[in-house]
PDB file of C-alpha atoms and ligand atoms in Angstrom:
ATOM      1  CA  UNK E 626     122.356 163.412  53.236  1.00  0.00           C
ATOM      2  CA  UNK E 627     121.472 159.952  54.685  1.00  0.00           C
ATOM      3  CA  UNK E 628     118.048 159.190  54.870  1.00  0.00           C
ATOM      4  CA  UNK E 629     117.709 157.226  58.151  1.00  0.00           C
ATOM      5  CA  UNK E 630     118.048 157.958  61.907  1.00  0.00           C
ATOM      6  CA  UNK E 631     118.087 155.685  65.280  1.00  0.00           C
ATOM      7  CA  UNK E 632     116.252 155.660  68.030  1.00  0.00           C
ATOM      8  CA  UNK E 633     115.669 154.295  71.325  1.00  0.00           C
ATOM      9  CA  UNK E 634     112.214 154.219  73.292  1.00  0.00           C
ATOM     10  CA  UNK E 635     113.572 154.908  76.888  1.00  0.00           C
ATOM     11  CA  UNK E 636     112.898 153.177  80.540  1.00  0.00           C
ATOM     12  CA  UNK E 637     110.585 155.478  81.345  1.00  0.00           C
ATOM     13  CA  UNK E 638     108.316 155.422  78.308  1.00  0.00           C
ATOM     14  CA  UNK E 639     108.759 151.607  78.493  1.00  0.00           C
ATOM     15  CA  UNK E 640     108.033 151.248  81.870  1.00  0.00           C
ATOM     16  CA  UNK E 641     104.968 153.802  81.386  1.00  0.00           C
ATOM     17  CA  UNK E 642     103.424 151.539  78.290  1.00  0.00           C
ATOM     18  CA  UNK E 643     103.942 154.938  75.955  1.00  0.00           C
ATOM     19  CA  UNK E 644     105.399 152.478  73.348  1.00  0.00           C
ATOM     20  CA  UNK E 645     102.451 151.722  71.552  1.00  0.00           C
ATOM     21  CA  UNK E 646     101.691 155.458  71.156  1.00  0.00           C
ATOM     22  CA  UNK E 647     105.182 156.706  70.570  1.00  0.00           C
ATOM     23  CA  UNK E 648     105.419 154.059  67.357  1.00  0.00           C
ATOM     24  CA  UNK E 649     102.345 155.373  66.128  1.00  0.00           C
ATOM     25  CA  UNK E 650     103.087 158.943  66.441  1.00  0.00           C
ATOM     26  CA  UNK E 651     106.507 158.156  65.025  1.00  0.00           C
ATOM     27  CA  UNK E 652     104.952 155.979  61.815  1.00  0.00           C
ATOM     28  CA  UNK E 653     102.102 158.767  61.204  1.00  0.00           C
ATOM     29  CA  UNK E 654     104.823 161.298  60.778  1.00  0.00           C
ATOM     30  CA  UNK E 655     105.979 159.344  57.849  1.00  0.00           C
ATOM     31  CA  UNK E 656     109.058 157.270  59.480  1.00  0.00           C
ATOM     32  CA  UNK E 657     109.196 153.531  57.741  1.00  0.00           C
ATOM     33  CA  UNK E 658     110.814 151.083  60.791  1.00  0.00           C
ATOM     34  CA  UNK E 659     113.980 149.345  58.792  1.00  0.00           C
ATOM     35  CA  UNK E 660     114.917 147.911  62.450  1.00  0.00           C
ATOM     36  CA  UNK E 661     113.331 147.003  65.388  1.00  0.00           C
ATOM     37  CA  UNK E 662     114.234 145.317  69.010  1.00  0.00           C
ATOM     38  CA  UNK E 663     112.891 145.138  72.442  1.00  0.00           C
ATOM     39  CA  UNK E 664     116.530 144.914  74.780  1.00  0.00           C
ATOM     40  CA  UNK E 665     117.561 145.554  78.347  1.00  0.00           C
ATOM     41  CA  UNK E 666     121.125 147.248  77.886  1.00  0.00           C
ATOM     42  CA  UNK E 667     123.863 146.173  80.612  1.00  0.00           C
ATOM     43  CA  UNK E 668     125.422 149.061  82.297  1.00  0.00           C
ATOM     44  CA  UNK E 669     128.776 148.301  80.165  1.00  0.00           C
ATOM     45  CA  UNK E 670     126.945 148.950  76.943  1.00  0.00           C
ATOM     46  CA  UNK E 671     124.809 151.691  78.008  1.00  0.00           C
ATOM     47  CA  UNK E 672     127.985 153.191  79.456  1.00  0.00           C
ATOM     48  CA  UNK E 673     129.483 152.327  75.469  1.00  0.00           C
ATOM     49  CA  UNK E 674     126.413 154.186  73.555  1.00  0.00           C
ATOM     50  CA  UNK E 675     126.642 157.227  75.699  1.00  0.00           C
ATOM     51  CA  UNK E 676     130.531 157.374  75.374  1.00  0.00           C
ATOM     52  CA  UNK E 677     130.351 161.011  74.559  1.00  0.00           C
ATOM     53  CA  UNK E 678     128.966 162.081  77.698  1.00  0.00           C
ATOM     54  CA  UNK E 679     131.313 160.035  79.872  1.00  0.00           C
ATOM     55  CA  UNK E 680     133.027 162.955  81.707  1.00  0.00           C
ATOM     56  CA  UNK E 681     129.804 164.983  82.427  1.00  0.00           C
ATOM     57  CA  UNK E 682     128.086 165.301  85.752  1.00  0.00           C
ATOM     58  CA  UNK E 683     125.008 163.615  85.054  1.00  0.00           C
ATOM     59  CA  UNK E 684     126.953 160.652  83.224  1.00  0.00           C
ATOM     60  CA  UNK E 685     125.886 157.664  85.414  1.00  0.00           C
ATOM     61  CA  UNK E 686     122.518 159.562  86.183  1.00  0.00           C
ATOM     62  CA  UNK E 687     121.869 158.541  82.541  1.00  0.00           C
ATOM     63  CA  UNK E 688     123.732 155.232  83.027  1.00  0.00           C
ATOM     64  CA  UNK E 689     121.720 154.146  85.606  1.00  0.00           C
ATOM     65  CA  UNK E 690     118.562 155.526  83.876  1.00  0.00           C
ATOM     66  CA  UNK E 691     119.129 153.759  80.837  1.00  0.00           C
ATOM     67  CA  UNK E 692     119.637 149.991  82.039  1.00  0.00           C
ATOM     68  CA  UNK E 693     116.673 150.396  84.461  1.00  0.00           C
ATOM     69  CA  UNK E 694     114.107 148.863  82.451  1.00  0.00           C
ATOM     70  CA  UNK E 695     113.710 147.718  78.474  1.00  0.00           C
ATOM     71  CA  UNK E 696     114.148 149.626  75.919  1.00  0.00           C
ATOM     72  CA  UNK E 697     113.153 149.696  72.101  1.00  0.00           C
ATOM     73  CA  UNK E 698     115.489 150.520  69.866  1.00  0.00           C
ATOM     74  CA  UNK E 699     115.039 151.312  65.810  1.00  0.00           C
ATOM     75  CA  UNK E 700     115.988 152.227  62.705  1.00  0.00           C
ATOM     76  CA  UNK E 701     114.268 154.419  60.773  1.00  0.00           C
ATOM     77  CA  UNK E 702     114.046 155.662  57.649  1.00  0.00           C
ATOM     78  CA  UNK E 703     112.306 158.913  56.038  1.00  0.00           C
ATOM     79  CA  UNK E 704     113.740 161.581  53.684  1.00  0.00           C
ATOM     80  CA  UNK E 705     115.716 164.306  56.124  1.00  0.00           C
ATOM     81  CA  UNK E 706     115.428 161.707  58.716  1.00  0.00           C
ATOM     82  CA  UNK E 707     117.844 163.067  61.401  1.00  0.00           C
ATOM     83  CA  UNK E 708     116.463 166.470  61.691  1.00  0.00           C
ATOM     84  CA  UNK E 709     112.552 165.498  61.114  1.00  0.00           C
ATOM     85  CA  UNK E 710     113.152 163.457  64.025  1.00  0.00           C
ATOM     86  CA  UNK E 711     114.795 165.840  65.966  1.00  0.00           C
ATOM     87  CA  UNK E 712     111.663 167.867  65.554  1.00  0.00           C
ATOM     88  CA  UNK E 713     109.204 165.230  66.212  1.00  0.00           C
ATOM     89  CA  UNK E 714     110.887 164.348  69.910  1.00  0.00           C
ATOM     90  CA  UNK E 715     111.275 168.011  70.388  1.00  0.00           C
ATOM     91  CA  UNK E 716     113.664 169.713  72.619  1.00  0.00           C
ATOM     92  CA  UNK E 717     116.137 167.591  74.902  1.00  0.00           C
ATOM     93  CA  UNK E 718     114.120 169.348  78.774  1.00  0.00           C
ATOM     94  CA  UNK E 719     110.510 168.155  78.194  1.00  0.00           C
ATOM     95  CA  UNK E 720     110.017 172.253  79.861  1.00  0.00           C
ATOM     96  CA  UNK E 721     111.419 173.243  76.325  1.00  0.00           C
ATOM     97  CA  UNK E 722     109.531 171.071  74.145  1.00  0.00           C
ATOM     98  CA  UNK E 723     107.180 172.571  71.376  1.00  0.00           C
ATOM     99  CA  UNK E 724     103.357 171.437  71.550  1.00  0.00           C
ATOM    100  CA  UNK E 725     102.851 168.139  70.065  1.00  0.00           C
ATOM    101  CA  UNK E 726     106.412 166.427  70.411  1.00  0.00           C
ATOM    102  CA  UNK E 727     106.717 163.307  71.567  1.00  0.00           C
ATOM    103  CA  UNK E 728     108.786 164.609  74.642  1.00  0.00           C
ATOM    104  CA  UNK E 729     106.410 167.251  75.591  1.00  0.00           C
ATOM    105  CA  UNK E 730     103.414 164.484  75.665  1.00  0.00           C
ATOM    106  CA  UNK E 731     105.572 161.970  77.264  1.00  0.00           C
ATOM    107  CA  UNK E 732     108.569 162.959  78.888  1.00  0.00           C
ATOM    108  CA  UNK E 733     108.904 163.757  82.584  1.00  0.00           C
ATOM    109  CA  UNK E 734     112.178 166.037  82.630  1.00  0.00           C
ATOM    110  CA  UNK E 735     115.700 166.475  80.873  1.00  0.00           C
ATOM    111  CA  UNK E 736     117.022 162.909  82.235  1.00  0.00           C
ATOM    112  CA  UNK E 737     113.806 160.811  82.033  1.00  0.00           C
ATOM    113  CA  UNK E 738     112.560 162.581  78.529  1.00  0.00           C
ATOM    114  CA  UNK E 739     110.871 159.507  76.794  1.00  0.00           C
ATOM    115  CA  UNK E 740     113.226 159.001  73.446  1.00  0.00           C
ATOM    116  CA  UNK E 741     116.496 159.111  72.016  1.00  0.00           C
ATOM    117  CA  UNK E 742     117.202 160.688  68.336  1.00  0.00           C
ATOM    118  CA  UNK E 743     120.333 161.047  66.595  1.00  0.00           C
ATOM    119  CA  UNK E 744     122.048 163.917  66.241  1.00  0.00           C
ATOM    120  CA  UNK E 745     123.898 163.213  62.603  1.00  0.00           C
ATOM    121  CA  UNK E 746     124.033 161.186  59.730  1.00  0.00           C
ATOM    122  CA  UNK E 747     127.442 159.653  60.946  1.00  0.00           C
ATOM    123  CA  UNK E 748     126.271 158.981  64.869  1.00  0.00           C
ATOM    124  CA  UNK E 749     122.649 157.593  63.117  1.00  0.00           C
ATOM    125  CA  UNK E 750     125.470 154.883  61.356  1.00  0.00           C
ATOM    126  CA  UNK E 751     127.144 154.000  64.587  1.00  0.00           C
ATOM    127  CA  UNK E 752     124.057 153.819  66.847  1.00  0.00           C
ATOM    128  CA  UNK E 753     122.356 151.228  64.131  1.00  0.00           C
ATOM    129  CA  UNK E 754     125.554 149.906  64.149  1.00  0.00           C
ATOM    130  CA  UNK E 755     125.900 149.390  67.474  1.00  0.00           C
ATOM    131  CA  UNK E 756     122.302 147.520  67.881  1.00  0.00           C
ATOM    132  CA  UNK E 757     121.671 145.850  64.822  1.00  0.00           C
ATOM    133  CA  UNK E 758     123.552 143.003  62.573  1.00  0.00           C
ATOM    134  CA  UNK E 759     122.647 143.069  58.826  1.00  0.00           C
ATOM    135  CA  UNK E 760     120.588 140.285  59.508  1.00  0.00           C
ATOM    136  CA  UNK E 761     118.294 142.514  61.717  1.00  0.00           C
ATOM    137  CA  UNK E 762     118.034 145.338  59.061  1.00  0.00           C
ATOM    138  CA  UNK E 763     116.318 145.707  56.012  1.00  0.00           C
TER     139      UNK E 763
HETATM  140  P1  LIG B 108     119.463 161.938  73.175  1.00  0.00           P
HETATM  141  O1  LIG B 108     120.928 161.833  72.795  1.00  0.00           O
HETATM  142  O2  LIG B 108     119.052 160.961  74.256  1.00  0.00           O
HETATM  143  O3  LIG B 108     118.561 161.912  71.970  1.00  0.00           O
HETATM  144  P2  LIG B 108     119.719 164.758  73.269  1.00  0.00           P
HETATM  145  O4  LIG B 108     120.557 164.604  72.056  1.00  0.00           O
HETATM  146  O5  LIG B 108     118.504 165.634  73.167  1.00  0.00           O
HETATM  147  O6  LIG B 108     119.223 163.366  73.804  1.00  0.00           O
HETATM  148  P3  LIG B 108     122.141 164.927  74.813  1.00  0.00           P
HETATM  149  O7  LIG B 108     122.792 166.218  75.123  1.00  0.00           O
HETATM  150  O8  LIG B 108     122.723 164.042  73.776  1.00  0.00           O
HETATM  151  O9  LIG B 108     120.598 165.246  74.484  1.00  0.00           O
HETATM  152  O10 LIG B 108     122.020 164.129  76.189  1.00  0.00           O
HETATM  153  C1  LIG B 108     121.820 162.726  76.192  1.00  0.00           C
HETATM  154  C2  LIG B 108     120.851 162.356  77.285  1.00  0.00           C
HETATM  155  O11 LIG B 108     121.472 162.607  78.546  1.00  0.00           O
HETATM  156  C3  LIG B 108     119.573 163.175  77.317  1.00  0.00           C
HETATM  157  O12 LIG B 108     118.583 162.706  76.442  1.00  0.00           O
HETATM  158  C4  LIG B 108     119.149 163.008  78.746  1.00  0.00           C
HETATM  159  O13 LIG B 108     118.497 161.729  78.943  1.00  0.00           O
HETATM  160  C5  LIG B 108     120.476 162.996  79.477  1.00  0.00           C
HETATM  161  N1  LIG B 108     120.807 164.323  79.963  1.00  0.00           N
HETATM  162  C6  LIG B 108     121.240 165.374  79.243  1.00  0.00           C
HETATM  163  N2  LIG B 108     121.447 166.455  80.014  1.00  0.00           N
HETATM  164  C7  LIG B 108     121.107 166.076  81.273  1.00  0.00           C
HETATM  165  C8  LIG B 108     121.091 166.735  82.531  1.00  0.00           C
HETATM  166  N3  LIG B 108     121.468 168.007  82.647  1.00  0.00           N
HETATM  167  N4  LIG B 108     120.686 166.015  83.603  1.00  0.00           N
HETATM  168  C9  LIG B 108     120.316 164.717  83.492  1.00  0.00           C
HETATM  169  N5  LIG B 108     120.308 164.040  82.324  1.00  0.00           N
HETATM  170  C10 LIG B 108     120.702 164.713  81.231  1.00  0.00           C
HETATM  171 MG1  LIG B 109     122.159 163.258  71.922  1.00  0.00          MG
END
């Protein structure tokens, strides 16, 4: 079990100055930042990250979501990181999200829903990988 996750602070909680708030919530439930940048993605390489979802109907919904203002992006590291963060963003509709998450506090609905977590050890690797060199990683 790998001990770190990635993340990305979306548009909307950008654009909404949640970052502040969402780094604090994240740190006080015991995350250590290993990585950190503040990026505008291109629609090329937010089209790249979100590969997976490239044949479903909302595909360039998200595209066009994700390249419409900065976002943070992070590495972070905590024992049982993946699913601890899971929890902490909560449920993927805002509607569904338990008390106290970060998307229930912050997100607006299922496309605009404040934060990104990875869903595995391996896709946590790739996402990192896909933001950060090992200069920008400690
Ligand atoms: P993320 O990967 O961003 O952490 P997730 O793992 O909870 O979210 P995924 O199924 O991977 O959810 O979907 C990726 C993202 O695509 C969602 O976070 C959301 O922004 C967007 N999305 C998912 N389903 C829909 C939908 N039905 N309509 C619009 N956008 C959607
Ligand atoms: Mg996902």
């Amino acid at each position: 079990m790998s001990n770190r996750t990635f993340t990305m602070i979306k548009p909307d909680a950008t654009g909404k100055g949640y970052t502040g708030a969402i780094l604090d919530q994240i740190i006080k439930a015991g995350f250590t930042v290993k990585a950190m940048k503040w990026v505008r993605l291109t629609e090329e390489q937010a089209g790249l990250f979100y590969d997976i979802h490239r044949a479903r109907p909302f595909f360039q919904e998200l595209v066009d979501f994700m390249i419409s203002g900065p976002i943070v992006a992070a590495i972070l590291e905590k024992d049982n990181a993946v699913a601890d963060f899971r929890e902490l963003i909560g449920a993927t509709n805002p509607a569904n999200a338990a008390d106290g998450t970060i998307r229930k506090l912050y997100a607006a609905n299922i496309g605009e829903n404040a934060v990104h977590g990875s869903d595995s050890d391996e896709n946590a690797i790739i996402e990192g990988d896909f933001f950060f060199s090992k200069l920008e990683r400690f």
